[in-house]
CSV table of C-alpha atoms and ligand atoms in Angstrom, one decimal:
chain,number,residue,atom,x,y,z
A,1,UNK,CA,35.0,-206.0,-12.1
A,2,UNK,CA,36.6,-204.0,-14.9
A,3,UNK,CA,36.4,-205.4,-18.4
A,4,UNK,CA,39.6,-205.8,-20.4
A,5,UNK,CA,38.6,-202.8,-22.5
A,6,UNK,CA,38.4,-200.7,-19.3
A,7,UNK,CA,41.8,-201.8,-18.3
A,8,UNK,CA,43.4,-201.3,-21.7
A,9,UNK,CA,45.7,-198.4,-22.6
A,10,UNK,CA,43.4,-195.7,-24.2
A,11,UNK,CA,44.9,-195.7,-27.7
A,12,UNK,CA,44.4,-199.4,-28.0
A,13,UNK,CA,40.6,-199.0,-27.8
A,14,UNK,CA,40.4,-197.0,-31.0
A,15,UNK,CA,43.5,-198.4,-32.8
A,16,UNK,CA,42.6,-199.3,-36.4
A,17,UNK,CA,43.6,-202.8,-37.6
A,18,UNK,CA,46.0,-203.2,-40.5
A,19,UNK,CA,44.3,-205.0,-43.3
A,20,UNK,CA,46.8,-207.2,-45.1
A,21,UNK,CA,46.5,-208.7,-48.6
A,22,UNK,CA,44.4,-211.9,-48.5
A,23,UNK,CA,46.5,-215.1,-48.4
A,24,UNK,CA,46.3,-217.5,-51.3
A,25,UNK,CA,45.2,-220.5,-49.1
A,26,UNK,CA,42.4,-218.5,-47.4
A,27,UNK,CA,41.0,-217.3,-50.8
A,28,UNK,CA,41.3,-220.8,-52.3
A,29,UNK,CA,39.3,-222.3,-49.4
A,30,UNK,CA,36.7,-219.6,-49.4
A,31,UNK,CA,36.0,-219.8,-53.1
A,32,UNK,CA,36.6,-223.6,-53.5
A,33,UNK,CA,39.7,-223.1,-55.7
A,34,UNK,CA,42.9,-225.0,-56.1
A,35,UNK,CA,45.6,-222.9,-54.3
A,36,UNK,CA,48.0,-223.6,-57.1
A,37,UNK,CA,45.7,-221.8,-59.5
A,38,UNK,CA,45.4,-218.7,-57.4
A,39,UNK,CA,47.7,-215.7,-58.0
A,40,UNK,CA,48.3,-213.1,-55.3
A,41,UNK,CA,49.0,-209.6,-56.7
A,42,UNK,CA,48.0,-207.9,-53.4
A,43,UNK,CA,51.0,-207.3,-51.3
A,44,UNK,CA,53.7,-206.0,-53.6
A,45,UNK,CA,55.7,-209.2,-53.3
A,46,UNK,CA,58.4,-210.3,-55.8
A,47,UNK,CA,57.0,-212.5,-58.6
A,48,UNK,CA,60.4,-214.0,-59.2
A,49,UNK,CA,60.4,-215.6,-55.8
A,50,UNK,CA,63.1,-215.2,-53.2
A,51,UNK,CA,66.7,-214.2,-53.9
A,52,UNK,CA,68.4,-217.6,-54.5
A,53,UNK,CA,71.4,-216.7,-52.4
A,54,UNK,CA,69.1,-215.6,-49.6
A,55,UNK,CA,67.0,-218.7,-49.9
A,56,UNK,CA,70.0,-221.0,-49.7
A,57,UNK,CA,71.4,-219.3,-46.7
A,58,UNK,CA,68.1,-219.3,-44.9
A,59,UNK,CA,67.7,-223.0,-45.6
A,60,UNK,CA,71.1,-223.7,-44.2
A,61,UNK,CA,70.4,-221.7,-41.1
A,62,UNK,CA,67.4,-224.0,-40.3
A,63,UNK,CA,69.9,-226.6,-39.1
A,64,UNK,CA,70.7,-224.2,-36.2
A,65,UNK,CA,67.1,-223.5,-35.1
A,66,UNK,CA,67.9,-224.7,-31.6
A,67,UNK,CA,70.1,-221.6,-31.2
A,68,UNK,CA,69.0,-218.0,-30.6
A,69,UNK,CA,69.8,-215.6,-33.4
A,70,UNK,CA,72.5,-213.0,-32.9
A,71,UNK,CA,70.5,-210.3,-31.0
A,72,UNK,CA,73.0,-207.7,-32.2
A,73,UNK,CA,72.5,-208.6,-35.8
A,74,UNK,CA,76.3,-208.1,-36.0
A,75,UNK,CA,77.1,-209.4,-39.5
A,76,UNK,CA,74.1,-207.9,-41.2
A,77,UNK,CA,74.9,-204.5,-39.7
A,78,UNK,CA,78.5,-204.8,-40.8
A,79,UNK,CA,77.5,-205.7,-44.3
A,80,UNK,CA,75.0,-202.8,-44.4
A,81,UNK,CA,77.7,-200.5,-43.1
A,82,UNK,CA,80.0,-201.4,-45.9
A,83,UNK,CA,77.3,-201.0,-48.5
A,84,UNK,CA,76.3,-197.6,-47.2
A,85,UNK,CA,79.8,-196.4,-46.2
A,86,UNK,CA,78.6,-195.9,-42.6
A,87,UNK,CA,79.3,-197.6,-39.3
A,88,UNK,CA,77.4,-200.7,-38.0
A,89,UNK,CA,76.1,-198.4,-35.2
A,90,UNK,CA,74.2,-196.5,-37.8
A,91,UNK,CA,71.7,-199.4,-38.3
A,92,UNK,CA,68.7,-200.9,-36.5
A,93,UNK,CA,67.5,-204.2,-37.9
A,94,UNK,CA,63.8,-205.0,-37.6
A,95,UNK,CA,61.2,-207.7,-38.2
A,96,UNK,CA,60.4,-205.9,-41.4
A,97,UNK,CA,60.8,-202.2,-41.9
A,98,UNK,CA,57.3,-202.0,-40.4
A,99,UNK,CA,58.8,-202.9,-37.1
A,100,UNK,CA,61.5,-200.2,-37.2
A,101,UNK,CA,58.9,-197.6,-37.9
A,102,UNK,CA,56.9,-198.7,-34.8
A,103,UNK,CA,60.1,-198.7,-32.8
A,104,UNK,CA,60.8,-195.2,-33.9
A,105,UNK,CA,57.3,-194.1,-32.9
A,106,UNK,CA,57.7,-196.0,-29.5
A,107,UNK,CA,61.0,-194.3,-28.8
A,108,UNK,CA,59.8,-190.7,-29.7
A,109,UNK,CA,56.0,-190.2,-29.6
A,110,UNK,CA,53.8,-189.3,-26.7
A,111,UNK,CA,50.3,-187.8,-26.4
A,112,UNK,CA,50.2,-184.2,-27.7
A,113,UNK,CA,52.9,-184.8,-30.4
A,114,UNK,CA,51.9,-184.5,-34.0
A,115,UNK,CA,53.1,-186.6,-36.9
A,116,UNK,CA,52.9,-185.3,-40.5
A,117,UNK,CA,52.3,-187.5,-43.6
A,118,UNK,CA,50.3,-187.6,-46.8
A,119,UNK,CA,46.5,-188.4,-46.8
A,120,UNK,CA,47.3,-191.5,-49.0
A,121,UNK,CA,50.6,-192.4,-47.4
A,122,UNK,CA,51.5,-195.9,-46.2
A,123,UNK,CA,49.0,-196.7,-43.5
A,124,UNK,CA,51.6,-197.8,-40.9
A,125,UNK,CA,52.5,-194.2,-40.3
A,126,UNK,CA,49.0,-193.6,-39.0
A,127,UNK,CA,48.9,-196.8,-37.0
A,128,UNK,CA,52.3,-196.0,-35.3
A,129,UNK,CA,51.1,-192.5,-34.5
A,130,UNK,CA,47.8,-193.5,-33.0
A,131,UNK,CA,49.3,-196.4,-31.0
A,132,UNK,CA,51.4,-194.1,-28.9
A,133,UNK,CA,48.6,-191.6,-28.4
A,134,UNK,CA,50.1,-189.0,-30.8
A,135,UNK,CA,48.0,-187.0,-33.4
A,136,UNK,CA,48.1,-187.8,-37.1
A,137,UNK,CA,48.3,-184.7,-39.4
A,138,UNK,CA,47.3,-186.0,-42.8
A,139,UNK,CA,48.2,-183.6,-45.6
A,140,UNK,CA,46.0,-183.7,-48.7
A,141,UNK,CA,47.6,-185.3,-51.8
A,142,UNK,CA,46.2,-183.5,-54.9
A,143,UNK,CA,46.1,-185.9,-57.8
A,144,UNK,CA,47.4,-188.5,-55.3
A,145,UNK,CA,50.8,-186.9,-55.3
A,146,UNK,CA,52.6,-185.7,-52.1
A,147,UNK,CA,52.4,-181.9,-51.7
A,148,UNK,CA,55.8,-181.4,-50.0
A,149,UNK,CA,55.2,-177.6,-49.6
A,150,UNK,CA,51.9,-178.3,-47.8
A,151,UNK,CA,53.6,-181.0,-45.7
A,152,UNK,CA,56.3,-178.5,-44.6
A,153,UNK,CA,53.5,-175.9,-43.9
A,154,UNK,CA,51.7,-178.5,-41.7
A,155,UNK,CA,54.7,-178.7,-39.4
A,156,UNK,CA,54.1,-177.0,-36.0
A,157,UNK,CA,56.1,-176.8,-32.8
A,158,UNK,CA,54.2,-180.0,-31.8
A,159,UNK,CA,55.5,-182.0,-34.8
A,160,UNK,CA,57.8,-184.8,-33.8
A,161,UNK,CA,58.0,-186.9,-37.0
A,162,UNK,CA,57.4,-186.4,-40.7
A,163,UNK,CA,57.0,-189.6,-42.7
A,164,UNK,CA,57.5,-189.7,-46.5
A,165,UNK,CA,57.7,-192.8,-48.7
A,166,UNK,CA,59.2,-192.5,-52.1
A,167,UNK,CA,57.8,-194.4,-54.0
A,168,UNK,CA,54.7,-194.1,-51.9
A,169,UNK,CA,52.4,-197.0,-51.3
A,170,UNK,CA,49.6,-197.3,-52.4
A,171,UNK,CA,49.8,-194.5,-55.0
A,172,UNK,CA,53.2,-195.5,-56.4
A,173,UNK,CA,54.4,-191.9,-57.1
A,174,UNK,CA,57.9,-190.7,-56.3
A,175,UNK,CA,59.4,-187.4,-55.3
A,176,UNK,CA,62.7,-186.4,-56.8
A,177,UNK,CA,65.9,-186.8,-54.7
A,178,UNK,CA,66.3,-183.0,-54.9
A,179,UNK,CA,62.8,-182.4,-53.6
A,180,UNK,CA,63.3,-184.9,-50.8
A,181,UNK,CA,66.6,-183.4,-49.7
A,182,UNK,CA,65.1,-179.9,-49.9
A,183,UNK,CA,62.2,-181.0,-47.6
A,184,UNK,CA,64.6,-182.6,-45.2
A,185,UNK,CA,66.8,-179.5,-45.1
A,186,UNK,CA,63.8,-177.2,-44.5
A,187,UNK,CA,62.4,-179.0,-41.4
A,188,UNK,CA,63.0,-177.5,-38.0
A,189,UNK,CA,65.9,-179.1,-36.2
A,190,UNK,CA,63.8,-181.0,-33.6
A,191,UNK,CA,61.6,-182.7,-36.2
A,192,UNK,CA,62.6,-186.3,-37.2
A,193,UNK,CA,62.3,-186.9,-40.9
A,194,UNK,CA,61.7,-190.5,-41.7
A,195,UNK,CA,62.2,-191.4,-45.4
A,196,UNK,CA,60.7,-194.7,-46.2
A,197,UNK,CA,62.5,-196.3,-49.1
A,198,UNK,CA,60.8,-199.7,-49.2
A,199,UNK,CA,60.8,-199.7,-53.0
A,200,UNK,CA,64.1,-197.8,-53.5
A,201,UNK,CA,65.8,-200.7,-55.4
A,202,UNK,CA,63.3,-200.2,-58.3
A,203,UNK,CA,64.4,-196.6,-58.8
A,204,UNK,CA,67.2,-195.3,-60.9
A,205,UNK,CA,67.9,-192.4,-58.5
A,206,UNK,CA,67.3,-192.1,-54.8
A,207,UNK,CA,67.9,-189.3,-52.3
A,208,UNK,CA,71.2,-189.5,-50.5
A,209,UNK,CA,70.6,-188.1,-47.0
A,210,UNK,CA,73.9,-189.1,-45.5
A,211,UNK,CA,75.5,-185.7,-45.9
A,212,UNK,CA,72.5,-184.2,-44.0
A,213,UNK,CA,72.9,-186.9,-41.4
A,214,UNK,CA,76.6,-186.1,-41.0
A,215,UNK,CA,75.6,-182.4,-40.5
A,216,UNK,CA,73.6,-183.6,-37.5
A,217,UNK,CA,70.1,-183.2,-38.9
A,218,UNK,CA,67.4,-185.4,-37.4
A,219,UNK,CA,66.5,-187.9,-40.1
A,220,UNK,CA,66.3,-191.7,-40.6
A,221,UNK,CA,65.9,-193.8,-43.7
A,222,UNK,CA,64.1,-197.2,-43.7
A,223,UNK,CA,64.6,-200.0,-46.2
A,224,UNK,CA,63.4,-203.6,-46.5
A,225,UNK,CA,64.3,-207.0,-47.9
A,226,UNK,CA,60.6,-207.7,-48.6
A,227,UNK,CA,60.4,-206.3,-52.1
A,228,UNK,CA,63.3,-206.3,-54.6
A,229,UNK,CA,65.1,-209.0,-52.6
A,230,UNK,CA,62.0,-211.2,-52.5
A,231,UNK,CA,62.2,-212.0,-48.8
A,232,UNK,CA,58.8,-210.8,-47.5
A,233,UNK,CA,58.2,-214.0,-45.6
A,234,UNK,CA,61.4,-213.7,-43.6
A,235,UNK,CA,60.5,-210.3,-42.3
A,236,UNK,CA,63.7,-208.2,-42.4
A,237,UNK,CA,64.0,-204.4,-42.7
A,238,UNK,CA,66.3,-201.8,-41.3
A,239,UNK,CA,66.6,-198.2,-40.3
A,240,UNK,CA,69.6,-196.0,-41.1
A,241,UNK,CA,70.4,-193.1,-38.7
A,242,UNK,CA,72.9,-191.5,-36.4
A,243,UNK,CA,74.5,-193.6,-33.8
A,244,UNK,CA,72.5,-191.7,-31.2
A,245,UNK,CA,69.1,-192.3,-32.7
A,246,UNK,CA,69.9,-196.0,-33.4
A,247,UNK,CA,71.2,-196.5,-29.9
A,248,UNK,CA,67.9,-195.1,-28.5
A,249,UNK,CA,65.7,-197.2,-30.8
A,250,UNK,CA,67.8,-200.3,-30.0
A,251,UNK,CA,66.7,-199.9,-26.4
A,252,UNK,CA,63.1,-200.5,-27.2
A,253,UNK,CA,63.8,-203.3,-29.6
A,254,UNK,CA,63.3,-206.9,-28.4
A,255,UNK,CA,66.6,-208.7,-28.0
A,256,UNK,CA,65.9,-211.3,-30.7
A,257,UNK,CA,63.4,-209.5,-32.9
A,258,UNK,CA,64.9,-210.8,-36.2
A,259,UNK,CA,65.0,-214.6,-36.4
A,260,UNK,CA,67.9,-216.9,-37.4
A,261,UNK,CA,67.0,-217.8,-41.0
A,262,UNK,CA,65.9,-214.2,-41.6
A,263,UNK,CA,69.3,-212.8,-40.6
A,264,UNK,CA,71.2,-215.4,-42.6
A,265,UNK,CA,68.9,-214.9,-45.6
A,266,UNK,CA,69.2,-211.1,-45.6
A,267,UNK,CA,72.9,-211.2,-45.2
A,268,UNK,CA,73.3,-213.5,-48.2
A,269,UNK,CA,70.7,-211.6,-50.3
A,270,UNK,CA,72.8,-208.4,-50.0
A,271,UNK,CA,75.4,-210.1,-52.2
A,272,UNK,CA,72.8,-211.3,-54.8
A,273,UNK,CA,73.5,-208.5,-57.3
A,274,UNK,CA,72.4,-210.8,-60.2
A,275,UNK,CA,68.9,-211.4,-58.6
A,276,UNK,CA,68.5,-207.7,-57.8
A,277,UNK,CA,69.2,-206.6,-61.3
A,278,UNK,CA,66.9,-209.3,-62.7
A,279,UNK,CA,64.1,-208.1,-60.3
A,280,UNK,CA,64.6,-204.5,-61.4
A,281,UNK,CA,64.5,-205.5,-65.1
A,282,UNK,CA,61.5,-207.8,-64.7
A,283,UNK,CA,59.7,-205.1,-62.7
A,284,UNK,CA,60.3,-202.4,-65.3
A,285,UNK,CA,58.9,-204.7,-68.0
A,286,UNK,CA,55.9,-205.6,-65.8
A,287,UNK,CA,55.1,-202.0,-65.0
A,288,UNK,CA,55.2,-201.3,-68.8
A,289,UNK,CA,53.0,-204.4,-69.5
A,290,UNK,CA,50.4,-203.4,-66.9
A,291,UNK,CA,50.5,-199.7,-67.9
A,292,UNK,CA,50.0,-200.5,-71.5
A,293,UNK,CA,47.2,-203.0,-70.7
A,294,UNK,CA,45.4,-200.6,-68.4
A,295,UNK,CA,45.6,-197.9,-71.0
A,296,UNK,CA,44.3,-200.2,-73.7
A,297,UNK,CA,41.4,-201.1,-71.5
A,298,UNK,CA,40.7,-197.5,-70.8
A,299,UNK,CA,41.2,-197.6,-67.1
A,300,UNK,CA,42.6,-194.6,-65.3
A,301,UNK,CA,45.7,-195.4,-63.3
A,302,UNK,CA,48.5,-193.6,-61.4
A,303,UNK,CA,51.8,-193.8,-63.2
A,304,UNK,CA,54.3,-195.5,-60.8
A,305,UNK,CA,57.8,-196.8,-60.6
A,306,UNK,CA,57.4,-199.3,-57.7
A,307,UNK,CA,56.2,-202.8,-58.2
A,308,UNK,CA,52.5,-202.0,-58.3
A,309,UNK,CA,50.0,-199.6,-59.9
A,310,UNK,CA,46.8,-198.1,-58.5
A,311,UNK,CA,44.0,-198.3,-61.0
A,312,UNK,CA,40.4,-197.0,-61.0
A,313,UNK,CA,38.1,-199.9,-61.8
A,314,UNK,CA,34.3,-199.6,-62.1
A,315,UNK,CA,32.7,-201.1,-59.0
A,316,UNK,CA,36.1,-201.7,-57.6
A,317,UNK,CA,34.9,-203.3,-54.3
A,318,UNK,CA,32.7,-205.7,-56.2
A,319,UNK,CA,35.5,-206.4,-58.7
A,320,UNK,CA,37.8,-207.3,-55.8
A,321,UNK,CA,35.5,-210.2,-54.9
A,322,UNK,CA,34.8,-211.2,-58.5
A,323,UNK,CA,38.5,-211.3,-59.2
A,324,UNK,CA,39.0,-213.5,-56.2
A,325,UNK,CA,36.4,-216.0,-57.5
A,326,UNK,CA,38.5,-216.1,-60.7
A,327,UNK,CA,41.6,-216.8,-58.6
A,328,UNK,CA,43.2,-213.3,-58.7
A,329,UNK,CA,43.8,-211.5,-55.5
A,330,UNK,CA,44.4,-207.7,-55.6
A,331,UNK,CA,44.1,-205.0,-53.0
A,332,UNK,CA,41.1,-202.6,-52.6
A,333,UNK,CA,42.1,-199.1,-51.6
A,334,UNK,CA,38.9,-198.0,-49.8
A,335,UNK,CA,40.8,-198.0,-46.5
A,336,UNK,CA,43.1,-195.3,-48.0
A,337,UNK,CA,40.2,-193.1,-48.9
A,338,UNK,CA,40.5,-194.3,-52.5
A,339,UNK,CA,37.1,-196.0,-52.9
A,340,UNK,CA,36.9,-197.2,-56.5
A,341,UNK,CA,40.6,-197.9,-56.8
A,342,UNK,CA,42.5,-201.2,-56.7
A,343,UNK,CA,46.2,-201.7,-56.2
A,344,UNK,CA,47.7,-204.2,-58.6
A,345,UNK,CA,51.1,-205.7,-57.8
A,346,UNK,CA,53.3,-206.5,-60.8
A,347,UNK,CA,53.4,-210.2,-61.4
A,348,UNK,CA,55.1,-212.4,-63.9
A,349,UNK,CA,54.2,-211.7,-67.6
A,350,UNK,CA,51.7,-214.5,-67.6
A,351,UNK,CA,50.1,-213.3,-64.3
A,352,UNK,CA,49.9,-209.7,-65.6
A,353,UNK,CA,48.2,-211.0,-68.7
A,354,UNK,CA,45.7,-213.0,-66.6
A,355,UNK,CA,45.0,-210.0,-64.4
A,356,UNK,CA,44.4,-207.7,-67.5
A,357,UNK,CA,42.2,-210.3,-69.0
A,358,UNK,CA,40.1,-210.5,-65.8
A,359,UNK,CA,40.0,-206.8,-65.5
A,360,UNK,CA,38.7,-206.4,-69.1
A,361,UNK,CA,35.4,-207.9,-67.9
A,362,UNK,CA,34.8,-204.7,-65.8
A,363,UNK,CA,34.9,-202.3,-68.7
B,401,LIG,C1,56.0,-197.9,-48.3
B,401,LIG,C2,56.2,-199.2,-47.5
B,401,LIG,N1,56.9,-199.1,-46.4
B,401,LIG,C3,57.1,-200.1,-45.6
B,401,LIG,C4,56.6,-201.3,-45.8
B,401,LIG,C5,56.8,-202.4,-44.9
B,401,LIG,O1,57.5,-203.5,-45.4
B,401,LIG,P1,58.2,-204.6,-44.5
B,401,LIG,O2,57.6,-204.5,-43.1
B,401,LIG,O3,57.8,-205.9,-45.2
B,401,LIG,O4,59.6,-204.3,-44.6
B,401,LIG,C6,55.7,-201.5,-47.0
B,401,LIG,C7,55.1,-202.8,-47.2
B,401,LIG,O5,54.3,-203.0,-48.1
B,401,LIG,C8,55.5,-200.4,-47.8
B,401,LIG,O6,54.7,-200.4,-48.8
C-alpha cells in the first residue's frame, strides 16, 4: 500500500511551510504570561486597531451569517473600480492578497517555468512558485535592496512571473515609482510583472501602472486591507489587472473565497479616509520613534517606509525568545537568510518604548 507521501503531488513533499508571527495567546500560555500584557509586533498589523467604519460594517454583517457571501464581490469591486478609475472586471478579490498571489501562480505556473524575485523578497513568492512545480530564481539583494537591473538580467525565455514588493517585506525598502515603471516597461511581453503594494498606503508616492496596463502590457498589482486599513483578521486583498487576466484568475478562485463580514468590512473601510490618514500619520511617527531609538542604542537597521523595521540585534535568535518571556513578540528573519536580524513592527508609542527598552538589554 502506498503512503500518503507516495501519493502526494511531487511539489507538496518539499513545500516549505510559512512561518507566521506567533499569536499572543500562544506566547502567553507558553511563558505563563497574562495575554493582556503581551504585545505583538511580529506581523505588521495596525496598532490603532481596525478601521472603525470597517469594524461597524463587519459587525452588522454578522447578523446575516446564515447567508453565503456575494461570490462575485460585486460591491467591493465596484467601489475599487471607482477608486482606481477602472472597471469592476479589472479586480479579483482574495482571502488576503496572499491568496490572489497563489491564484495567479495557479493560473499561470507549471513545471519548467521560472519566477524571478529578490533573495529577501516576501516569502510567499517562493511558496507560490514551488507549489506549482516552477523554479524560483532568487536575485541577490546587495545591502538588502532590490537590484532591479539584475532582476531584469535574470529574466530568460522560461520566466513567467516577476514579483516585486515596494515596500518590500521583510527589508522595508522601496523602489521609486520611476524605477518600477521602467522595470515593468523593460520586461519581455510574455512575462507577467506582479507589483505587490501591501504597504502602499504608507507611501507618499506609488507607481501608476495603469497606463502600461492600458497599453496591453502583462502586469498586475496587488493590495491588501490587512495593513493600513487594520483588517488583517478579516483577510481581504485584491489584484488589479486586465479584464482578461482577472477573468482567468477568477476561474481558479473558490466561489465564496471572501467571507460575508470581510466583504462588508472592506467595503466600508474604503470610505474611512479619516482612519487611513490617522494610520499613516501614526505610522510615520512610529517609524521615526523606532529609528531614533535603534540609532540611540547603536543597532544597525534598514531604513524603511512601511510599518516595520529590520534591525540587527546581537544573538537575535536568543533575543527573540528572551523578548517573548518579557511579553514582546517580534519576528526573527533567519528564514529569509537574515540570521541575526529581527523584524520589528511599529506599535503604539508606548509599545515602541517598551520594545526599545527590552532591546536595550541586548547591547
Ligand atoms: C509584502 C507583502 N505582501 C503581501 C502580504 C500578504 O498580506 P495579506 O494576505 O494579509 O493581504 C504581506 C503580509 O505581510 C506582505 O508583507
